[in-house]
mmCIF file of C-alpha atoms in Angstrom:
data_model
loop_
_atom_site.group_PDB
_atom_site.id
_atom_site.type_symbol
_atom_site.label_atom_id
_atom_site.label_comp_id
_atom_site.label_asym_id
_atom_site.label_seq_id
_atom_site.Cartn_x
_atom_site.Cartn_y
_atom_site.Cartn_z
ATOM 1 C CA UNK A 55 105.511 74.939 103.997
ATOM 2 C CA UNK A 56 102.806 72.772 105.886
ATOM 3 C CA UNK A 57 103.951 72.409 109.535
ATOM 4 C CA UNK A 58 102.638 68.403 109.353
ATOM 5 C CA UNK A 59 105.114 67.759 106.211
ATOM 6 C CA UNK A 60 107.700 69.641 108.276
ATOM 7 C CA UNK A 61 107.430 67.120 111.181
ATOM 8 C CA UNK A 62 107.409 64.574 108.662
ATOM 9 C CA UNK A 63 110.517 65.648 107.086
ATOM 10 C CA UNK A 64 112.296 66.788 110.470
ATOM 11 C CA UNK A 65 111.387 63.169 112.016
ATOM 12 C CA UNK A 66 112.783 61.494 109.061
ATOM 13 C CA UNK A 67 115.759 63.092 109.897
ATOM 14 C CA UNK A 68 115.970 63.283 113.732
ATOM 15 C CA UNK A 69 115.180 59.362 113.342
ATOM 16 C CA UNK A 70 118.037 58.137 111.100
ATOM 17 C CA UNK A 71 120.714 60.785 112.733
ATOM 18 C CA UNK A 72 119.753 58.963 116.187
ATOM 19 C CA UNK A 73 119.328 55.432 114.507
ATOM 20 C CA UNK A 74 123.262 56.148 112.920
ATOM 21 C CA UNK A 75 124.848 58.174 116.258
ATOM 22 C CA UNK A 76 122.992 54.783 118.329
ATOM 23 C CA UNK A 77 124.900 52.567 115.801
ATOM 24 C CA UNK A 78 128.277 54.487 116.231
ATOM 25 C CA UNK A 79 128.286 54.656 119.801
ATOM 26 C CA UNK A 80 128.002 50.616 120.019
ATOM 27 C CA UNK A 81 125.752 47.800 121.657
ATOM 28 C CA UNK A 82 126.831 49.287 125.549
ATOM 29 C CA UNK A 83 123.345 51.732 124.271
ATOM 30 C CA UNK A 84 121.249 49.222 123.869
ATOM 31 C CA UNK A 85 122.410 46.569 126.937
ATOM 32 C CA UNK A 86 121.881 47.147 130.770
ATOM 33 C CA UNK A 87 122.319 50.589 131.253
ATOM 34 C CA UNK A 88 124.771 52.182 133.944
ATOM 35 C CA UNK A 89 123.855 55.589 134.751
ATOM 36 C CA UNK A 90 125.867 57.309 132.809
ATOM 37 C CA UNK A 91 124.661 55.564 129.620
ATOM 38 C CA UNK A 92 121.172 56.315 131.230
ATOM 39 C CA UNK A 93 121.891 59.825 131.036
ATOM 40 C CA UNK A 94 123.280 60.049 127.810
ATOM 41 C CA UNK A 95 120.775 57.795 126.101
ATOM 42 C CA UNK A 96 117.180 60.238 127.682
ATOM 43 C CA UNK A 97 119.309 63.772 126.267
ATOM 44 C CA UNK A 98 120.327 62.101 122.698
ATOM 45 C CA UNK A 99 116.618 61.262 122.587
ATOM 46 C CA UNK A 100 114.861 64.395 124.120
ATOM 47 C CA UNK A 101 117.338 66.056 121.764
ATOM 48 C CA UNK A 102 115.924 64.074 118.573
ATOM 49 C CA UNK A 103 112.274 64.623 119.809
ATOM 50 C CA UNK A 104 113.050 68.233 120.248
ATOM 51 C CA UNK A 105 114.403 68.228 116.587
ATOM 52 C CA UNK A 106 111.325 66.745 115.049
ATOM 53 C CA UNK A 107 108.638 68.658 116.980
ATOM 54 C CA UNK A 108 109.829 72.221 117.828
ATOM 55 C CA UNK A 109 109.200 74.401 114.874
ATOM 56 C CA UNK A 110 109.576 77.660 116.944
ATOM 57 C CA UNK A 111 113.707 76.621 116.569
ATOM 58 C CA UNK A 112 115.948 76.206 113.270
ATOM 59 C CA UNK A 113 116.802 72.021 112.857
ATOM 60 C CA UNK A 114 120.619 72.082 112.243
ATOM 61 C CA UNK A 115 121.412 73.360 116.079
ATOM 62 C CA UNK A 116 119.405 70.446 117.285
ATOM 63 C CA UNK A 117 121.678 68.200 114.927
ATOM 64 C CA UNK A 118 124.773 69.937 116.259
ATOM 65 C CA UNK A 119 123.423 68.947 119.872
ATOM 66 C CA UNK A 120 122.889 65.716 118.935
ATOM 67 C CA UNK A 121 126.498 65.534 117.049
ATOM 68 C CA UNK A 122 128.490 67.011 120.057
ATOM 69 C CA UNK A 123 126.571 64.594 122.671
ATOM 70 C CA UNK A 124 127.389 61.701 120.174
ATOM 71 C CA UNK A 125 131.332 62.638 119.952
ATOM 72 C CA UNK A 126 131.796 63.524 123.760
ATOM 73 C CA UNK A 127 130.175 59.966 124.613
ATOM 74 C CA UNK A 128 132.579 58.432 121.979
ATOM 75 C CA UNK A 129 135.467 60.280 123.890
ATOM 76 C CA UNK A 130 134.760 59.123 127.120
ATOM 77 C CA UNK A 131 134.010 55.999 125.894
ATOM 78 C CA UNK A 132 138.092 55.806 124.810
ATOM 79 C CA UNK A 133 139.168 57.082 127.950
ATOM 80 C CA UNK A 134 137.074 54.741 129.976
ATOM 81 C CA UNK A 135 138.792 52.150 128.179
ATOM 82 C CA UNK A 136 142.173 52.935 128.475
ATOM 83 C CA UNK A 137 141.431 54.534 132.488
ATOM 84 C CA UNK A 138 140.480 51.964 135.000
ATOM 85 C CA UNK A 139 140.294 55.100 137.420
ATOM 86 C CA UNK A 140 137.875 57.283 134.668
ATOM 87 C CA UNK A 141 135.805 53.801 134.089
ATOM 88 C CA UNK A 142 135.219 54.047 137.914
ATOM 89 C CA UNK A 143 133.804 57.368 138.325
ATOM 90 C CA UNK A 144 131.775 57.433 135.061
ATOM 91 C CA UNK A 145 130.224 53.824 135.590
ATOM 92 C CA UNK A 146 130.938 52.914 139.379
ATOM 93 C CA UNK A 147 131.960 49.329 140.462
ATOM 94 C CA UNK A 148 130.473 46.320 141.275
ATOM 95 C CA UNK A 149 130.068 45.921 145.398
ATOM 96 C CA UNK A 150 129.645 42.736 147.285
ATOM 97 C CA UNK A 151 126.490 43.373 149.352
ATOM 98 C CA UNK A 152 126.336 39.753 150.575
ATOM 99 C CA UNK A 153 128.753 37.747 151.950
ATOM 100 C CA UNK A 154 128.680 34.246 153.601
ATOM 101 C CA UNK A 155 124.508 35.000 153.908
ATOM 102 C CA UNK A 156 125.733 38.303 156.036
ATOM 103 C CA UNK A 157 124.380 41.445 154.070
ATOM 104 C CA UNK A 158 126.531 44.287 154.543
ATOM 105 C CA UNK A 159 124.460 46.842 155.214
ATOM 106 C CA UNK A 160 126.963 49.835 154.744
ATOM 107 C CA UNK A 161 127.865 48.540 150.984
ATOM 108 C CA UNK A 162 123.909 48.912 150.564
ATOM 109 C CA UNK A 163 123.711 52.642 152.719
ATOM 110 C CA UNK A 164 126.187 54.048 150.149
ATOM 111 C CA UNK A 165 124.879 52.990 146.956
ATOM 112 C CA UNK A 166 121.225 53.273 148.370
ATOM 113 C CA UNK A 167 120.086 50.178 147.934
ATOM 114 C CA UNK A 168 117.099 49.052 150.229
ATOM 115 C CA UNK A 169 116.375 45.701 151.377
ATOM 116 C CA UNK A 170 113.292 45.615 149.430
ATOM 117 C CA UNK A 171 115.167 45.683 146.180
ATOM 118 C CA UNK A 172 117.940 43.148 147.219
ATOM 119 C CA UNK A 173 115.268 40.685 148.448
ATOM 120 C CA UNK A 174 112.837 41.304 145.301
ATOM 121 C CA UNK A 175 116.295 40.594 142.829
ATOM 122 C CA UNK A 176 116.885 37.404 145.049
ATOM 123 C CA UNK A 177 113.386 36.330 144.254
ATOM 124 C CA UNK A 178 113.446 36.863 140.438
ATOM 125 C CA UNK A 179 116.402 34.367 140.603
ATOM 126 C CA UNK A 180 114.585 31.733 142.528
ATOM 127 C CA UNK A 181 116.373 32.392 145.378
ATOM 128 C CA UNK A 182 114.450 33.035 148.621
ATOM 129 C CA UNK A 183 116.906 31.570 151.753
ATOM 130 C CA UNK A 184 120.044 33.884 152.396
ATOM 131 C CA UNK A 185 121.680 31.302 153.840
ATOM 132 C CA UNK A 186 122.008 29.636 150.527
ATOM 133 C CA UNK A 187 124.035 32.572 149.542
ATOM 134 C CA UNK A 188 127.972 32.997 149.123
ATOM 135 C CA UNK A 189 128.205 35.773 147.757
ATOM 136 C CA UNK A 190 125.475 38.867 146.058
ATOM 137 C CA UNK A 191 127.753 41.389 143.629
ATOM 138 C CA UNK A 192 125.793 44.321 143.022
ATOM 139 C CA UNK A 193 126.465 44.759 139.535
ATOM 140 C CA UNK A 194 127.462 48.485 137.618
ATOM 141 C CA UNK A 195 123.950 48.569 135.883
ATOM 142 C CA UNK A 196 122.267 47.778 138.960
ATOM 143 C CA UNK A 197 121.952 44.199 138.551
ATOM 144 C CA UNK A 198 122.867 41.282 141.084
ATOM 145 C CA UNK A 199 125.133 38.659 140.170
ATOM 146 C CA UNK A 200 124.870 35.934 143.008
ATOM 147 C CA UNK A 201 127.014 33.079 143.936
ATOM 148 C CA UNK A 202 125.373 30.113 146.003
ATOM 149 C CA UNK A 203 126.903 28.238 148.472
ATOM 150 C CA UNK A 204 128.685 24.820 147.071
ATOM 151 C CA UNK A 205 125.896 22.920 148.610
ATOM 152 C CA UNK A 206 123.198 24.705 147.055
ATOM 153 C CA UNK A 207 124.437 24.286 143.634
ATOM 154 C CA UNK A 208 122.157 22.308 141.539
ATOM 155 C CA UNK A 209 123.902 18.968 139.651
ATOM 156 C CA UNK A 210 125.537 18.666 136.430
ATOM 157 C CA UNK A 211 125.724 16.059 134.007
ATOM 158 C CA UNK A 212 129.879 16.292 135.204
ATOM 159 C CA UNK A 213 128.742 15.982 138.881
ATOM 160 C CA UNK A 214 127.311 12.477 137.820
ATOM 161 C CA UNK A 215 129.740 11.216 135.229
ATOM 162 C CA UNK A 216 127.283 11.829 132.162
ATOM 163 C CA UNK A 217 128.085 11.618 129.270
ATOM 164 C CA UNK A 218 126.343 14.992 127.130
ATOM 165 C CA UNK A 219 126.237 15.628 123.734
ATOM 166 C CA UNK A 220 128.084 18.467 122.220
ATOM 167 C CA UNK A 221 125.801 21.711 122.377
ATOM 168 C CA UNK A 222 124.849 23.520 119.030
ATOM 169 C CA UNK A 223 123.085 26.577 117.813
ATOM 170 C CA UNK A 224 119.692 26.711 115.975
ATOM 171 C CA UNK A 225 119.427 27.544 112.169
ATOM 172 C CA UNK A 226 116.404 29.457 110.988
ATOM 173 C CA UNK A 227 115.860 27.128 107.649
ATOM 174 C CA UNK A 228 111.557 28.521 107.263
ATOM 175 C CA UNK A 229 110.217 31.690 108.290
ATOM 176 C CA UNK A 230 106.791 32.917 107.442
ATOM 177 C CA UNK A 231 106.847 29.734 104.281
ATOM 178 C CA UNK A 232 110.255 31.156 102.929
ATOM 179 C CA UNK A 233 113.284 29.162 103.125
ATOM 180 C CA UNK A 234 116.089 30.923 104.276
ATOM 181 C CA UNK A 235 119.005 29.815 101.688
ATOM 182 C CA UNK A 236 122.243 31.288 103.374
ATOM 183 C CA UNK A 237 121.588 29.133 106.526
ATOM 184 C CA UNK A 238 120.821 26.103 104.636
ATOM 185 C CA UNK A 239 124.323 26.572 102.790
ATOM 186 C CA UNK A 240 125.513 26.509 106.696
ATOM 187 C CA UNK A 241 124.436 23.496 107.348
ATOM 188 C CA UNK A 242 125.312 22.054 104.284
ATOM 189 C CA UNK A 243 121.906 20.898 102.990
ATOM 190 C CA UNK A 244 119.932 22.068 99.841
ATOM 191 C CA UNK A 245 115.760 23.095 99.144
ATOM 192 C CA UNK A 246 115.198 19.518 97.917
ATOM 193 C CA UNK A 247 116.638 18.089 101.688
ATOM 194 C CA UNK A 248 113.986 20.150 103.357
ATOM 195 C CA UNK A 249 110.672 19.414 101.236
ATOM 196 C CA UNK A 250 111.546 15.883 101.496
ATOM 197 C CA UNK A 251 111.457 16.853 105.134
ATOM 198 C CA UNK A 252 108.383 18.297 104.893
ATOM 199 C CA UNK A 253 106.750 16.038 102.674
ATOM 200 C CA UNK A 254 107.552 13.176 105.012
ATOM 201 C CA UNK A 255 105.728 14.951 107.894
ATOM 202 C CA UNK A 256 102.834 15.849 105.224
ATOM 203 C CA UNK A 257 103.138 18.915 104.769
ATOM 204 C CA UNK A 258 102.929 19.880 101.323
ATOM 205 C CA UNK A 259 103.276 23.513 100.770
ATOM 206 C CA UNK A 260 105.990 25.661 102.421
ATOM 207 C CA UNK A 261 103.247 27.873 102.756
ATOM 208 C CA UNK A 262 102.032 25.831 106.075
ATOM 209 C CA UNK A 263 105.230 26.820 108.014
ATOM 210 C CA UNK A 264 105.535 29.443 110.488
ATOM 211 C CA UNK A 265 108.996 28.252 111.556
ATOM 212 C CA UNK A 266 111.261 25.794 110.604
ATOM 213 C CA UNK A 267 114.799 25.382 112.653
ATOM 214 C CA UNK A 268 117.564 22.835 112.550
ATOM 215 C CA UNK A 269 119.772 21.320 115.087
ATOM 216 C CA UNK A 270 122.690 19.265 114.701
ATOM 217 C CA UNK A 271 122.096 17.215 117.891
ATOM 218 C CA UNK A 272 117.981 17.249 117.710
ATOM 219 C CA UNK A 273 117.690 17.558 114.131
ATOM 220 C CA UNK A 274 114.380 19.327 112.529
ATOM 221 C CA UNK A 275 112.025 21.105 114.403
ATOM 222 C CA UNK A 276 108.714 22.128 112.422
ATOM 223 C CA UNK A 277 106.078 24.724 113.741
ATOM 224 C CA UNK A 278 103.000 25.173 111.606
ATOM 225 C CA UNK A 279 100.370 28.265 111.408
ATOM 226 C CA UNK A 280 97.905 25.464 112.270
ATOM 227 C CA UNK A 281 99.075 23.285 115.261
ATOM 228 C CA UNK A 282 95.593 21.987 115.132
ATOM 229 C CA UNK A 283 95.867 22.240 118.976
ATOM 230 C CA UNK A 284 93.014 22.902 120.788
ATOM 231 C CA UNK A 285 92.399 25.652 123.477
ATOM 232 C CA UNK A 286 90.927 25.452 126.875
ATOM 233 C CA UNK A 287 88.597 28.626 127.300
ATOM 234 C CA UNK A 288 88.049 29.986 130.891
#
């Protein structure tokens, strides 16, 4: 047989086993990764690379590979969930690296974590004083969760007595000029509701929408393929 159509066939296969075992083992695959997940997630795929490209080997012990890697993850997985202690050593724990605007530099020794990372996280949350900071949890996937001090907490609506509105999700109703039934029947409006829409904005074929999305609080939002809006060259 031609090696290309092998390939072909072989990464048909290697990508719906991976697309399936990614499925079983659950959104935690696809999310921040902790290590361990790291780890697991590069061999499942080096695996399924392996299995598509290496025609010196037979395919089925790649898929065994991929199986056993798939089930021992989905074991540990259980365990981690019903051992706190297991969860700890497989994943780690979240450690308080600031406190009070004090970093504690042993927290940061042990896990590694230099100064340069801490103060380029603090930056990506618009945070650049460390006295403004109560607390800084260094997170299992390597992320930092940070508390601010009360005073540096910016105001709410309930600070100030305001009155809100209540919040509520976005419906897809148009995408790419095709209105998307199932979500109108959410929202408890028909076809003929949403070309009158249209119509009363002028535009006459659904054709002309990119997107269409409804609100309950800010109603109908319309974006067409031409915004007519012009652009500043530099």
């Amino acid at each position: 047989m031609n090696e290309g159509l092998i390939v072909l066939i072989r990464g048909i296969i290697g990508f719906f086993t991976l697309l399936i075992f990614t499925r079983v083992l659950g959104k935690q695959q696809v999310s921040q990764l902790t290590f361990f997940d790291y780890v697991v997630g590069i061999t499942i795929g080096s695996t399924a690379s392996t299995l598509t490209t290496d025609l010196t080997s037979r395919a089925w012990p790649h898929w065994v590979g991929l199986l056993t890697w798939t089930i021992l993850c989905l074991i540990l997985q259980f365990i981690t969930i019903k051992s706190k202690t297991a969860e700890k050593f497989l994943d780690g724990e979240p450690t308080i690296i600031i406190t009070n605007g004090k970093i504690l530099e042993q927290s940061m020794k042990k896990y590694r974590y230099t100064i340069s990372d801490l103060l380029a996280q603090l930056r990506d949350k618009g945070i650049f004083d460390l006295d403004q900071i109560a607390y800084a949890v260094l997170e299992k996937d390597g992320q930092l969760s940070v508390l601010k001090k009360a005073e540096y907490d910016p105001v709410t609506p309930k600070d100030l007595n305001i009155k809100t509105t209540v919040a509520c999700i976005d419906y897809e109703i148009i995408y790419d000029g095709s209105i998307i039934e199932k979500n109108l029947v959410i929202i408890n409006k028909n076809e003929k509701w949403i070309i009158n829409k249209l119509k009363k904005q002028g535009i006459n074929d659904l054709s002309e929408v990119f997107l269409a999305i409804y609100n309950e609080t800010s109603g109908l939002h319309i974006d067409l393929y031409k915004d007519h809006i012009k652009q500043n060259n530099k």
